[in-house]
Amino acid sequence: MPSNTPPGKPRVLSGITATGKLTIGNYIGALSVWAQEQDKHENYFFIADLHALTVPENIKANDLREHIKQIVALYLACGLDPEKSVLFQQSRVPAHATLGWIFDCVTPIGWLERMTQYKSKSQNATPSAGLFTYPALMAADILLYQATYVPVGDDQRQHIEIARDIAQRFNHLFGEVFRMPEPMIRTSGARIMGLDDPTVKMSKSTAQTRDGHAIALLDPPAKIRKAVMRAVTDSGSEVRPDALSPGVDNLLTLFGALSGIDRDEALRRFEGRRYGELKKEVAEVTIERVTAIQDRYHEIRSDETYLEKTLADGAEKASETAEQTFTEAMRSTGLL
Ligand code: AMP
Ligand code: TRP
């Protein structure tokens, strides 16, 4: 076991890439879990701004700056408490990028070529080297903090597996420095699907070009209602457990996750009822939750000094923890 294994509560780390407006998928799959489990763990949550650069064609400096502030304010509005969780911006802790480089050097290309996210994202654009090596940087994010659990949505499972493989390879080459992280993935709600196409994951990048695809946490109620009422279902008209299409299943999952019941209970509640009624209730629970988040968000955004202080304090605390592992990694390779 590495000597810098954290004593006490298990350590949790996760992040969200700063590439657009956070969706209800980010909230259900990631943020709500972080907030709920906060008391049980020692927590590190960050804004993955370096990861946002992997598709540089989509970057505008002012938008990126705004996204970073928006995300930290949403972290706070969704219930993350700076007294219980270290909230920080990835690029303010330079050890992420340096360890990322070290991991680039220990990661065989074949591992990166197998990543499904790279395969799909490299189809449309001119893929950058950063997009290709992104999993090594993500491994650095996790392993720098010796995280025990990484709470994420289902789409990140493969990224955590490769982080484990990278840890193992580094430890094998240079000595035991890194501990193996485990994914923490909720059983229902870990993959919220697009409202306009329930066969694809709801994603903040797709939402930028397709109205009606996602619910953003900062969307006005009328927009949310419209997107939910127009959500794609199937040619049937009422909820039948023996014939659940992906669209209806997704609405039941959303309802369950936002009203604190499991999906099966949601299914029992809506069995035999019309799709229109299901949609109406999904819109209502969503608007109720999102409105509460938005009220807190606007309050937080009105105090830019507080936001900046949160990020400055977070960077200081995160650096202190990261430094311990970073120094060990530098020593074991001979860089120090
Ligand atoms: P990203 O938007 O890709 O930066 O994702 C940030 C976090 O939200 C990760 O833990 C994702 O797995 C999670 N997430 C993103 N989209 C969804 C979704 N549609 N359903 C559930 N979790 C999601
Ligand atoms: N790759 C994650 C996503 O796009 C964001 C991320 C970057 C992350 N580094 C991480 C998540 C470390 C958990 C742990 O969703």
XYZ file of C-alpha atoms and ligand atoms in Angstrom:
374
model
C 0.000 0.000 0.000
C 1.410 3.450 -0.877
C 2.567 5.391 2.184
C 0.391 8.381 1.335
C -2.852 6.384 1.505
C -5.341 8.647 3.241
C -6.241 7.728 6.822
C -9.819 8.199 8.100
C -12.777 8.635 5.790
C -12.477 7.191 2.278
C -11.403 9.816 -0.208
C -13.635 10.698 -3.147
C -12.686 12.684 -6.251
C -14.606 13.657 -9.355
C -14.926 16.412 -11.935
C -16.934 17.814 -14.795
C -15.432 19.118 -18.036
C -15.962 22.840 -18.579
C -17.461 22.563 -22.053
C -21.000 23.874 -21.826
C -24.130 24.134 -19.776
C -24.555 21.423 -17.169
C -27.521 19.141 -17.789
C -29.919 17.204 -15.634
C -27.820 14.156 -16.675
C -24.732 15.690 -15.008
C -26.856 16.408 -11.960
C -28.405 12.960 -11.603
C -25.379 10.890 -12.643
C -22.747 12.915 -10.812
C -23.510 16.072 -8.811
C -26.483 14.796 -6.793
C -24.479 11.743 -5.745
C -21.504 13.900 -4.698
C -23.738 16.137 -2.609
C -25.662 13.298 -0.981
C -22.585 11.327 -0.010
C -20.541 14.321 1.125
C -20.607 13.560 4.857
C -19.307 10.010 4.453
C -16.125 10.971 2.608
C -13.205 13.307 2.335
C -14.159 15.042 -0.917
C -12.355 16.641 -3.864
C -14.473 18.004 -6.719
C -12.963 19.949 -9.547
C -13.731 21.769 -12.757
C -11.889 19.955 -15.520
C -10.853 23.013 -17.505
C -7.744 21.460 -19.077
C -9.965 18.708 -20.476
C -12.132 21.376 -22.110
C -9.247 22.219 -24.488
C -9.235 18.774 -26.133
C -11.504 20.111 -28.879
C -9.860 23.550 -29.331
C -12.131 24.518 -32.237
C -14.957 24.848 -29.716
C -13.089 27.142 -27.327
C -13.665 30.855 -26.952
C -11.722 32.332 -24.036
C -14.621 34.362 -22.641
C -16.995 31.394 -22.842
C -14.512 29.126 -21.077
C -14.040 31.695 -18.294
C -17.809 31.942 -17.917
C -18.272 28.138 -17.905
C -15.704 27.771 -15.134
C -17.556 30.267 -12.938
C -20.913 28.768 -13.841
C -19.791 25.298 -12.860
C -18.324 26.275 -9.513
C -21.486 28.254 -8.717
C -23.598 25.236 -9.699
C -21.460 22.970 -7.520
C -22.340 25.228 -4.594
C -25.992 25.604 -5.644
C -26.398 21.828 -5.872
C -25.324 21.467 -2.256
C -21.557 21.014 -2.267
C -20.267 22.678 0.861
C -16.707 24.121 0.837
C -16.449 23.161 4.516
C -16.920 19.505 3.577
C -15.527 19.350 0.055
C -12.482 20.839 -1.617
C -13.803 22.600 -4.744
C -11.137 23.580 -7.242
C -10.144 24.367 -10.791
C -7.876 21.749 -12.351
C -5.454 24.151 -14.098
C -4.672 25.923 -10.808
C -2.971 22.747 -9.577
C -0.150 22.314 -12.114
C 0.730 18.831 -10.827
C -2.252 17.470 -12.834
C -0.632 18.412 -16.139
C 2.850 17.277 -15.117
C 1.676 13.901 -13.838
C -0.492 13.698 -16.972
C 2.703 13.904 -19.039
C 4.384 11.228 -16.957
C 1.332 9.017 -17.550
C 1.412 9.771 -21.302
C 4.843 8.182 -21.192
C 3.761 5.015 -19.360
C 0.522 4.454 -21.317
C 0.764 2.138 -24.342
C -0.913 3.663 -27.418
C -3.029 0.525 -27.853
C -4.844 1.233 -24.585
C -5.809 4.707 -25.786
C -6.921 3.411 -29.181
C -9.468 1.181 -27.466
C -11.274 4.035 -25.711
C -14.828 4.243 -27.014
C -15.126 7.963 -26.266
C -12.086 8.690 -28.428
C -13.446 6.517 -31.225
C -16.735 8.398 -31.301
C -15.394 11.914 -30.689
C -12.624 11.632 -33.267
C -15.146 10.905 -36.061
C -16.284 14.477 -36.709
C -13.433 16.863 -35.957
C -9.707 16.866 -36.664
C -8.810 14.990 -33.486
C -6.105 16.591 -31.366
C -3.317 14.696 -29.580
C -4.917 15.942 -26.333
C -8.219 14.255 -27.162
C -6.293 11.026 -27.700
C -4.248 11.179 -24.489
C -7.072 12.630 -22.360
C -7.481 9.390 -20.360
C -3.891 9.749 -19.086
C -4.674 13.247 -17.785
C -7.875 11.930 -16.215
C -5.848 9.165 -14.557
C -3.545 11.860 -13.156
C -6.569 13.785 -11.806
C -7.694 10.725 -9.883
C -4.409 9.174 -8.824
C -2.795 12.395 -7.588
C -5.320 12.376 -4.739
C -5.102 8.635 -4.003
C -8.892 8.590 -4.400
C -10.697 5.481 -3.174
C -13.967 6.219 -4.998
C -14.721 8.117 -8.175
C -18.430 8.945 -8.427
C -19.338 9.298 -12.118
C -22.003 8.454 -14.683
C -21.896 5.176 -16.539
C -20.079 6.633 -19.583
C -16.923 7.153 -17.488
C -16.527 3.506 -16.458
C -13.894 2.773 -19.115
C -11.913 5.866 -18.100
C -11.650 4.630 -14.534
C -10.585 1.197 -15.718
C -7.730 2.705 -17.729
C -6.748 4.848 -14.709
C -6.399 1.596 -12.756
C -4.340 0.057 -15.565
C -2.086 3.129 -15.659
C -1.630 3.027 -11.865
C -0.687 -0.609 -12.051
C 1.773 -0.084 -14.888
C 3.427 2.861 -13.160
C 3.669 0.945 -9.864
C 5.171 -2.005 -11.704
C 7.767 0.155 -13.480
C 8.707 2.534 -10.667
C 7.437 1.164 -7.355
C 4.180 1.339 -5.376
C 3.063 4.955 -5.510
C -0.588 4.882 -6.552
C -3.607 3.210 -5.023
C -6.365 1.600 -7.141
C -9.501 3.739 -7.414
C -12.995 2.259 -7.671
C -15.854 3.733 -9.696
C -18.978 4.732 -7.750
C -21.905 4.495 -10.148
C -25.563 4.662 -9.165
C -27.704 1.668 -10.119
C -30.428 3.712 -11.789
C -29.904 7.145 -13.368
C -26.240 6.676 -14.285
C -27.102 7.184 -17.958
C -29.837 9.689 -18.689
C -30.694 9.584 -22.366
C -31.425 12.412 -24.833
C -35.052 13.565 -24.788
C -35.083 13.941 -28.570
C -33.314 10.613 -29.097
C -33.433 8.142 -26.215
C -30.871 5.877 -27.851
C -28.024 8.344 -27.159
C -26.715 9.722 -23.865
C -27.933 13.197 -22.925
C -24.824 15.320 -23.360
C -23.978 18.963 -22.882
C -22.082 19.129 -26.178
C -25.005 17.700 -28.187
C -27.311 20.154 -26.385
C -25.364 23.038 -27.946
C -26.657 22.183 -31.406
C -29.973 20.407 -30.761
C -32.863 22.151 -29.040
C -34.999 19.678 -27.135
C -32.106 17.233 -26.601
C -31.337 18.066 -22.972
C -32.556 19.877 -19.899
C -29.899 22.326 -18.744
C -29.807 23.142 -15.043
C -30.124 26.827 -15.894
C -32.995 26.482 -18.417
C -36.158 28.483 -17.725
C -39.213 26.399 -16.665
C -41.108 26.971 -19.930
C -38.202 25.554 -21.936
C -37.981 22.516 -19.656
C -41.697 21.850 -19.915
C -41.568 22.085 -23.699
C -38.592 19.703 -23.988
C -40.181 17.113 -21.674
C -43.621 17.299 -23.308
C -41.987 16.778 -26.729
C -39.734 13.937 -25.541
C -39.645 11.030 -27.980
C -41.583 7.975 -26.729
C -43.111 5.402 -29.100
C -46.320 4.672 -31.010
C -48.132 3.453 -27.870
C -50.035 5.734 -25.532
C -49.832 4.272 -22.046
C -47.101 2.887 -19.793
C -46.885 -0.898 -20.122
C -44.161 -2.686 -18.141
C -43.977 -5.479 -20.740
C -43.360 -3.022 -23.594
C -41.141 -0.234 -22.326
C -39.445 1.728 -25.083
C -36.173 3.557 -24.338
C -37.957 6.940 -24.301
C -40.552 5.896 -21.705
C -37.918 4.096 -19.664
C -35.835 7.295 -19.627
C -38.799 9.375 -18.396
C -39.428 6.849 -15.608
C -35.751 6.962 -14.649
C -35.816 10.764 -14.552
C -38.950 10.761 -12.437
C -37.528 8.191 -10.023
C -34.172 9.926 -9.629
C -35.722 13.351 -9.026
C -38.405 12.221 -6.627
C -36.141 9.970 -4.584
C -37.788 6.643 -5.440
C -36.288 3.828 -7.474
C -37.211 3.248 -11.079
C -39.332 0.169 -10.322
C -41.414 2.156 -7.903
C -41.806 4.836 -10.575
C -42.927 2.140 -12.985
C -45.595 0.903 -10.543
C -46.815 4.437 -10.049
C -47.300 5.079 -13.773
C -48.343 1.607 -14.940
C -51.433 1.906 -17.168
C -51.296 5.731 -17.174
C -50.948 7.823 -20.315
C -47.594 9.089 -21.582
C -48.938 12.652 -21.379
C -49.476 12.289 -17.620
C -46.033 10.813 -17.104
C -44.481 13.711 -19.016
C -46.445 16.259 -17.035
C -45.221 14.838 -13.738
C -41.631 14.539 -14.973
C -41.744 18.199 -16.029
C -43.087 19.161 -12.609
C -40.473 17.353 -10.490
C -37.735 18.606 -12.776
C -38.867 22.218 -12.626
C -39.238 22.049 -8.865
C -35.694 20.741 -8.380
C -34.106 22.996 -10.977
C -35.843 26.134 -9.679
C -34.455 25.564 -6.187
C -30.957 25.134 -7.670
C -31.372 28.261 -9.822
C -32.445 30.407 -6.873
C -29.279 29.500 -4.997
C -27.216 29.836 -8.165
C -28.300 33.433 -8.787
C -27.583 34.357 -5.214
C -24.076 32.867 -5.455
C -23.371 34.506 -8.822
C -24.165 37.907 -7.358
C -21.047 37.624 -5.196
C -18.048 37.186 -7.504
C -15.613 37.770 -4.634
C -16.995 34.731 -2.822
C -16.660 32.613 -5.953
C -13.058 33.679 -6.461
C -12.277 33.024 -2.809
C -13.816 29.543 -3.058
C -11.582 28.751 -6.032
C -8.469 30.226 -4.411
C -9.004 28.306 -1.140
C -9.817 25.133 -3.068
C -6.626 25.389 -5.143
C -4.555 25.794 -2.009
C -6.064 22.780 -0.234
C -6.003 20.591 -3.353
C -2.353 21.490 -4.031
C -1.388 20.488 -0.516
C -2.860 16.995 -0.950
C -1.665 16.585 -4.528
C 1.875 17.624 -3.655
C 2.435 14.584 -1.424
C 1.742 12.035 -4.159
C 3.372 14.185 -6.802
C 6.641 14.321 -4.867
C 6.586 10.544 -4.457
C 5.989 10.052 -8.188
C 8.861 12.448 -9.003
C 11.179 10.598 -6.598
C 10.315 7.148 -7.828
C 11.040 8.084 -11.466
C 14.256 9.890 -10.587
C 12.965 13.294 -11.697
C 13.611 14.374 -8.114
P -19.246 15.488 -18.680
O -20.452 16.310 -19.022
O -18.917 14.534 -19.766
O -18.096 16.315 -18.206
O -19.663 14.578 -17.441
C -19.528 14.951 -16.086
C -20.130 13.896 -15.205
O -21.535 13.773 -15.448
C -19.545 12.497 -15.438
O -19.503 11.805 -14.216
C -20.545 11.869 -16.368
O -20.536 10.465 -16.318
C -21.841 12.431 -15.817
N -22.858 12.463 -16.876
C -22.782 13.169 -18.037
N -23.873 12.959 -18.797
C -24.646 12.087 -18.104
C -25.908 11.472 -18.375
N -26.566 11.721 -19.509
N -26.429 10.632 -17.447
C -25.753 10.383 -16.284
N -24.565 10.925 -15.982
C -24.008 11.766 -16.876
N -13.842 12.771 -18.111
C -14.873 13.285 -17.260
C -16.095 13.616 -18.100
O -15.983 14.118 -19.181
C -14.419 14.489 -16.474
C -13.231 14.161 -15.653
C -11.949 14.568 -15.900
C -13.196 13.351 -14.490
N -11.124 14.066 -14.940
C -11.848 13.319 -14.070
C -14.173 12.669 -13.770
C -11.449 12.590 -12.931
C -13.758 11.946 -12.639
C -12.420 11.901 -12.232
O -17.145 13.370 -17.656
